[in-house]
mmCIF file of C-alpha atoms in Angstrom:
data_model
loop_
_atom_site.group_PDB
_atom_site.id
_atom_site.type_symbol
_atom_site.label_atom_id
_atom_site.label_comp_id
_atom_site.label_asym_id
_atom_site.label_seq_id
_atom_site.Cartn_x
_atom_site.Cartn_y
_atom_site.Cartn_z
ATOM 1 C CA MET A 1 104.333 39.299 91.071
ATOM 2 C CA ALA A 2 107.960 40.778 91.802
ATOM 3 C CA ARG A 3 106.801 44.339 91.971
ATOM 4 C CA PRO A 4 103.482 46.343 92.491
ATOM 5 C CA VAL A 5 101.679 47.286 89.554
ATOM 6 C CA ALA A 6 100.807 50.738 88.520
ATOM 7 C CA HIS A 7 96.928 51.271 87.917
ATOM 8 C CA ARG A 8 96.282 52.523 84.561
ATOM 9 C CA GLY A 9 99.772 53.751 84.866
ATOM 10 C CA LEU A 10 101.341 56.017 87.012
ATOM 11 C CA HIS A 11 99.271 58.843 86.492
ATOM 12 C CA SER A 12 99.072 61.904 87.789
ATOM 13 C CA VAL A 13 97.420 65.406 86.706
ATOM 14 C CA HIS A 14 100.043 65.728 84.273
ATOM 15 C CA ALA A 15 100.187 62.279 82.881
ATOM 16 C CA PRO A 16 96.325 60.852 82.885
ATOM 17 C CA GLU A 17 95.644 57.567 83.329
ATOM 18 C CA ASN A 18 95.765 55.230 80.430
ATOM 19 C CA THR A 19 97.972 57.474 78.824
ATOM 20 C CA LEU A 20 101.846 56.983 77.088
ATOM 21 C CA ALA A 21 102.539 59.789 79.421
ATOM 22 C CA ALA A 22 101.397 57.657 82.703
ATOM 23 C CA PHE A 23 103.396 54.920 81.084
ATOM 24 C CA ASP A 24 106.291 56.706 80.487
ATOM 25 C CA ALA A 25 106.166 57.318 84.265
ATOM 26 C CA ALA A 26 105.650 53.738 85.594
ATOM 27 C CA ILE A 27 108.537 52.655 83.312
ATOM 28 C CA GLU A 28 110.970 55.140 84.757
ATOM 29 C CA ALA A 29 110.066 53.978 88.234
ATOM 30 C CA GLY A 30 110.497 50.431 87.166
ATOM 31 C CA LEU A 31 106.841 49.481 87.774
ATOM 32 C CA PRO A 32 104.764 46.931 86.239
ATOM 33 C CA ILE A 33 101.537 48.510 84.244
ATOM 34 C CA GLU A 34 97.865 47.602 84.266
ATOM 35 C CA LEU A 35 96.344 48.926 81.361
ATOM 36 C CA ASP A 36 92.569 48.760 79.922
ATOM 37 C CA VAL A 37 91.324 48.299 76.345
ATOM 38 C CA GLN A 38 87.908 48.964 74.648
ATOM 39 C CA LEU A 39 86.720 48.010 71.281
ATOM 40 C CA THR A 40 86.272 50.820 68.544
ATOM 41 C CA ALA A 41 83.795 51.253 65.711
ATOM 42 C CA ASP A 42 86.641 49.760 63.207
ATOM 43 C CA ASP A 43 87.193 46.722 65.569
ATOM 44 C CA LYS A 44 90.169 47.766 67.013
ATOM 45 C CA MET A 45 91.636 47.523 70.571
ATOM 46 C CA VAL A 46 92.148 51.257 72.156
ATOM 47 C CA VAL A 47 93.775 51.789 75.630
ATOM 48 C CA HIS A 48 90.858 53.354 77.531
ATOM 49 C CA HIS A 49 88.893 52.277 80.445
ATOM 50 C CA ASP A 50 85.488 53.552 80.387
ATOM 51 C CA THR A 51 82.870 52.883 77.531
ATOM 52 C CA ASP A 52 82.873 56.459 77.193
ATOM 53 C CA LEU A 53 84.849 59.808 76.899
ATOM 54 C CA ALA A 54 82.810 61.577 79.389
ATOM 55 C CA ARG A 55 84.867 61.476 82.338
ATOM 56 C CA LEU A 56 88.105 62.349 80.685
ATOM 57 C CA SER A 57 87.656 64.706 78.162
ATOM 58 C CA ASP A 58 84.764 67.253 77.028
ATOM 59 C CA ARG A 59 83.128 64.280 74.564
ATOM 60 C CA PRO A 60 80.225 62.405 75.082
ATOM 61 C CA GLU A 61 80.675 59.527 72.803
ATOM 62 C CA ARG A 62 81.417 56.045 73.572
ATOM 63 C CA ILE A 63 84.406 54.464 72.413
ATOM 64 C CA ARG A 64 82.761 51.733 70.170
ATOM 65 C CA GLU A 65 81.152 54.885 68.465
ATOM 66 C CA LEU A 66 84.594 56.402 67.380
ATOM 67 C CA THR A 67 87.653 55.024 64.914
ATOM 68 C CA VAL A 68 91.009 54.886 65.661
ATOM 69 C CA GLU A 69 91.830 58.079 63.835
ATOM 70 C CA GLN A 70 88.734 59.924 65.307
ATOM 71 C CA LEU A 71 90.239 58.713 68.661
ATOM 72 C CA ARG A 72 93.705 60.491 68.005
ATOM 73 C CA ASP A 73 92.106 63.952 67.937
ATOM 74 C CA ILE A 74 90.626 63.591 71.273
ATOM 75 C CA ARG A 75 92.640 64.973 74.281
ATOM 76 C CA ILE A 76 92.496 63.459 77.814
ATOM 77 C CA ALA A 77 91.931 65.462 80.807
ATOM 78 C CA GLY A 78 93.237 68.574 79.222
ATOM 79 C CA THR A 79 96.434 67.618 78.161
ATOM 80 C CA ASP A 80 97.978 66.883 74.920
ATOM 81 C CA GLN A 81 97.617 62.761 75.400
ATOM 82 C CA HIS A 82 94.977 60.957 73.500
ATOM 83 C CA PRO A 83 93.909 57.492 74.115
ATOM 84 C CA PRO A 84 96.411 55.154 72.047
ATOM 85 C CA THR A 85 95.744 51.998 70.637
ATOM 86 C CA LEU A 86 97.246 48.778 72.020
ATOM 87 C CA THR A 87 100.005 48.568 69.535
ATOM 88 C CA GLU A 88 101.135 52.301 69.976
ATOM 89 C CA THR A 89 101.128 51.273 73.548
ATOM 90 C CA LEU A 90 102.957 47.901 73.590
ATOM 91 C CA ASP A 91 105.501 49.544 70.925
ATOM 92 C CA PHE A 92 106.166 52.232 73.340
ATOM 93 C CA ILE A 93 106.689 50.018 76.200
ATOM 94 C CA ASP A 94 108.805 47.507 74.361
ATOM 95 C CA GLY A 95 109.152 44.869 76.833
ATOM 96 C CA ARG A 96 110.850 47.381 79.246
ATOM 97 C CA VAL A 97 108.090 46.379 82.062
ATOM 98 C CA PRO A 98 105.594 43.830 82.204
ATOM 99 C CA VAL A 99 101.989 44.796 81.271
ATOM 100 C CA LEU A 100 98.810 43.603 82.702
ATOM 101 C CA VAL A 101 96.215 44.104 79.645
ATOM 102 C CA GLU A 102 92.598 44.467 81.095
ATOM 103 C CA ILE A 103 90.212 43.503 78.284
ATOM 104 C CA LYS A 104 86.984 45.257 79.053
ATOM 105 C CA ALA A 105 83.692 43.173 79.071
ATOM 106 C CA GLY A 106 81.204 43.908 76.798
ATOM 107 C CA ASP A 107 79.729 43.537 73.579
ATOM 108 C CA HIS A 108 81.244 41.359 70.917
ATOM 109 C CA ARG A 109 83.437 39.452 73.787
ATOM 110 C CA TYR A 110 85.060 37.166 71.224
ATOM 111 C CA LEU A 111 86.073 40.035 69.038
ATOM 112 C CA ARG A 112 87.489 41.946 72.127
ATOM 113 C CA ALA A 113 89.320 38.912 72.439
ATOM 114 C CA ALA A 114 90.551 38.015 69.234
ATOM 115 C CA ALA A 115 91.568 41.681 68.511
ATOM 116 C CA THR A 116 93.786 41.810 71.706
ATOM 117 C CA PHE A 117 95.378 38.735 70.350
ATOM 118 C CA SER A 118 96.237 40.084 67.054
ATOM 119 C CA VAL A 119 98.466 43.064 68.534
ATOM 120 C CA LEU A 120 99.909 40.458 70.983
ATOM 121 C CA GLY A 121 101.188 38.172 68.309
ATOM 122 C CA ASP A 122 104.153 40.020 67.635
ATOM 123 C CA TYR A 123 105.300 41.357 71.280
ATOM 124 C CA SER A 124 107.962 39.681 73.287
ATOM 125 C CA GLY A 125 108.278 41.434 76.453
ATOM 126 C CA PRO A 126 106.356 40.180 79.572
ATOM 127 C CA LEU A 127 102.557 40.714 79.378
ATOM 128 C CA ALA A 128 99.368 39.000 80.587
ATOM 129 C CA VAL A 129 95.527 39.203 79.620
ATOM 130 C CA GLN A 130 92.791 39.812 82.372
ATOM 131 C CA SER A 131 89.304 40.060 82.290
ATOM 132 C CA PHE A 132 86.109 39.827 84.542
ATOM 133 C CA ASP A 133 84.508 38.398 81.474
ATOM 134 C CA PRO A 134 85.529 34.395 82.229
ATOM 135 C CA PHE A 135 84.823 33.675 78.505
ATOM 136 C CA ILE A 136 86.970 36.153 77.296
ATOM 137 C CA VAL A 137 89.684 34.670 79.256
ATOM 138 C CA GLY A 138 88.299 31.495 78.228
ATOM 139 C CA TRP A 139 88.750 32.609 74.544
ATOM 140 C CA PHE A 140 92.755 32.807 75.500
ATOM 141 C CA TYR A 141 92.547 29.511 76.967
ATOM 142 C CA ARG A 142 91.403 27.695 73.858
ATOM 143 C CA ASN A 143 93.042 29.901 71.335
ATOM 144 C CA ALA A 144 96.412 31.084 72.415
ATOM 145 C CA PRO A 145 97.244 29.023 75.765
ATOM 146 C CA GLU A 146 100.670 30.412 75.570
ATOM 147 C CA VAL A 147 99.592 33.768 76.676
ATOM 148 C CA VAL A 148 99.459 34.247 80.846
ATOM 149 C CA ARG A 149 95.860 35.160 81.674
ATOM 150 C CA GLY A 150 94.067 36.220 84.993
ATOM 151 C CA GLN A 151 90.528 35.794 86.023
ATOM 152 C CA LEU A 152 89.314 39.421 87.541
ATOM 153 C CA ALA A 153 86.388 39.321 90.085
ATOM 154 C CA GLY A 154 84.906 40.855 93.292
ATOM 155 C CA ARG A 155 82.152 42.578 94.483
ATOM 156 C CA LEU A 156 80.546 43.604 90.870
ATOM 157 C CA ALA A 157 78.219 45.828 93.065
ATOM 158 C CA ASP A 158 78.503 48.473 89.526
ATOM 159 C CA VAL A 159 77.354 45.920 87.368
ATOM 160 C CA ARG A 160 73.487 46.710 87.589
ATOM 161 C CA SER A 161 72.453 44.446 84.722
ATOM 162 C CA MET A 162 73.755 41.714 86.268
ATOM 163 C CA SER A 163 71.440 39.028 88.069
ATOM 164 C CA TRP A 164 72.233 38.167 91.510
ATOM 165 C CA GLY A 165 72.863 34.498 90.733
ATOM 166 C CA THR A 166 75.185 35.499 88.128
ATOM 167 C CA ARG A 167 77.095 37.913 90.313
ATOM 168 C CA LEU A 168 77.482 35.293 92.959
ATOM 169 C CA LEU A 169 78.948 32.685 90.609
ATOM 170 C CA LEU A 170 81.569 35.258 89.426
ATOM 171 C CA GLN A 171 82.125 36.596 93.084
ATOM 172 C CA ASN A 172 83.097 32.938 93.776
ATOM 173 C CA LEU A 173 85.059 32.158 90.866
ATOM 174 C CA ALA A 174 82.791 29.419 89.839
ATOM 175 C CA PHE A 175 83.711 30.012 85.936
ATOM 176 C CA THR A 176 87.366 29.420 86.043
ATOM 177 C CA THR A 177 86.455 25.806 84.469
ATOM 178 C CA VAL A 178 85.947 27.824 81.621
ATOM 179 C CA SER A 179 88.615 30.471 81.873
ATOM 180 C CA ARG A 180 91.217 28.345 83.300
ATOM 181 C CA PRO A 181 93.177 30.963 84.757
ATOM 182 C CA HIS A 182 96.865 31.212 85.615
ATOM 183 C CA TYR A 183 96.264 33.842 88.365
ATOM 184 C CA VAL A 184 93.409 35.556 90.140
ATOM 185 C CA GLY A 185 92.695 39.323 90.679
ATOM 186 C CA TYR A 186 90.430 39.834 93.185
ATOM 187 C CA GLU A 187 89.000 43.353 94.736
ATOM 188 C CA PHE A 188 90.840 43.820 97.856
ATOM 189 C CA GLY A 189 88.002 45.643 99.985
ATOM 190 C CA PHE A 190 86.025 42.371 99.445
ATOM 191 C CA THR A 191 88.761 39.709 100.241
ATOM 192 C CA THR A 192 88.634 37.869 103.594
ATOM 193 C CA LYS A 193 91.295 35.853 105.096
ATOM 194 C CA ARG A 194 89.156 32.644 104.501
ATOM 195 C CA ARG A 195 88.621 34.167 100.680
ATOM 196 C CA SER A 196 92.429 34.656 100.258
ATOM 197 C CA TRP A 197 93.050 31.314 101.623
ATOM 198 C CA LEU A 198 90.636 29.441 99.128
ATOM 199 C CA ILE A 199 91.985 31.192 96.081
ATOM 200 C CA ARG A 200 95.887 30.768 97.168
ATOM 201 C CA ARG A 201 95.370 26.785 97.402
ATOM 202 C CA LYS A 202 95.022 26.942 93.580
ATOM 203 C CA TRP A 203 96.254 30.369 91.913
ATOM 204 C CA PRO A 204 98.572 33.390 92.947
ATOM 205 C CA LEU A 205 96.540 36.070 93.963
ATOM 206 C CA LEU A 206 96.877 39.851 92.602
ATOM 207 C CA LEU A 207 94.706 42.530 94.804
ATOM 208 C CA TRP A 208 92.917 45.634 93.919
ATOM 209 C CA THR A 209 93.037 48.356 93.593
ATOM 210 C CA ILE A 210 95.200 49.529 96.774
ATOM 211 C CA THR A 211 95.274 53.327 97.353
ATOM 212 C CA THR A 212 97.195 53.412 100.608
ATOM 213 C CA ARG A 213 100.778 52.125 101.794
ATOM 214 C CA ARG A 214 98.643 50.870 104.632
ATOM 215 C CA ASP A 215 96.124 48.855 102.691
ATOM 216 C CA MET A 216 99.400 47.688 100.785
ATOM 217 C CA ASP A 217 100.979 46.134 103.756
ATOM 218 C CA ARG A 218 97.398 44.275 104.631
ATOM 219 C CA ALA A 219 97.104 43.101 101.185
ATOM 220 C CA LEU A 220 100.515 41.591 100.906
ATOM 221 C CA THR A 221 99.481 39.398 103.906
ATOM 222 C CA LEU A 222 96.485 38.317 102.095
ATOM 223 C CA GLY A 223 97.880 37.863 98.280
ATOM 224 C CA ASP A 224 101.000 37.828 96.352
ATOM 225 C CA ASN A 225 100.987 41.330 95.006
ATOM 226 C CA VAL A 226 98.945 44.454 94.454
ATOM 227 C CA ILE A 227 97.664 46.922 91.801
ATOM 228 C CA PHE A 228 98.016 50.527 93.322
ATOM 229 C CA GLU A 229 97.461 53.851 92.350
ATOM 230 C CA GLY A 230 97.722 57.563 94.280
ATOM 231 C CA PHE A 231 100.695 56.823 96.472
ATOM 232 C CA ASP A 232 104.336 55.826 96.294
ATOM 233 C CA PRO A 233 104.530 51.979 96.995
ATOM 234 C CA SER A 234 108.410 52.326 97.701
ATOM 235 C CA GLY A 235 108.016 55.056 100.436
#
């Protein structure tokens, strides 16, 4: 909560999102890092946001279809960077800045949680896990309560397979009895003063994703910290 959190690292054209280059830039700036992890074909956790590679490479495959070794051959956004494993990433960060590990929702939710925790066991730096899936967060409450955990929520408009009722429940944090979070990460564009007040009665509030200095100034009147990208938060 002390400094703005760099969304997928401090990324740029030469240091694409969720790569060691983007994390190195964040570390140089002394900024905490938010990153995303997906499940591979060999049940490992790799740092990548999307379910597939299409947006950031010339390959169409889904992350779940490829092994860690196959992913090492992928180049992200025309650079020399590949999708790093969570192990590789944490070894690189090595406690130099705090890390927020977002476990992406998807099939085999408990395998995703357990595979993530198997990497975290040897890590001693400041770290939290977070997810939109309250059952993934709840796995940590039940099995690794010492790990700081965050419940993510927001409009969820892009999850088309979700029923209206489930979306409404998630928007209103109805499953926090399952996830028992230490903090809430909520979508800035869907946060009102009343919603902010209600959340902060129970939890610290981290607002995402802030893309301008003006929005950051407003977000800090609503929440306790921000996840940002695309601008210099110290400027």
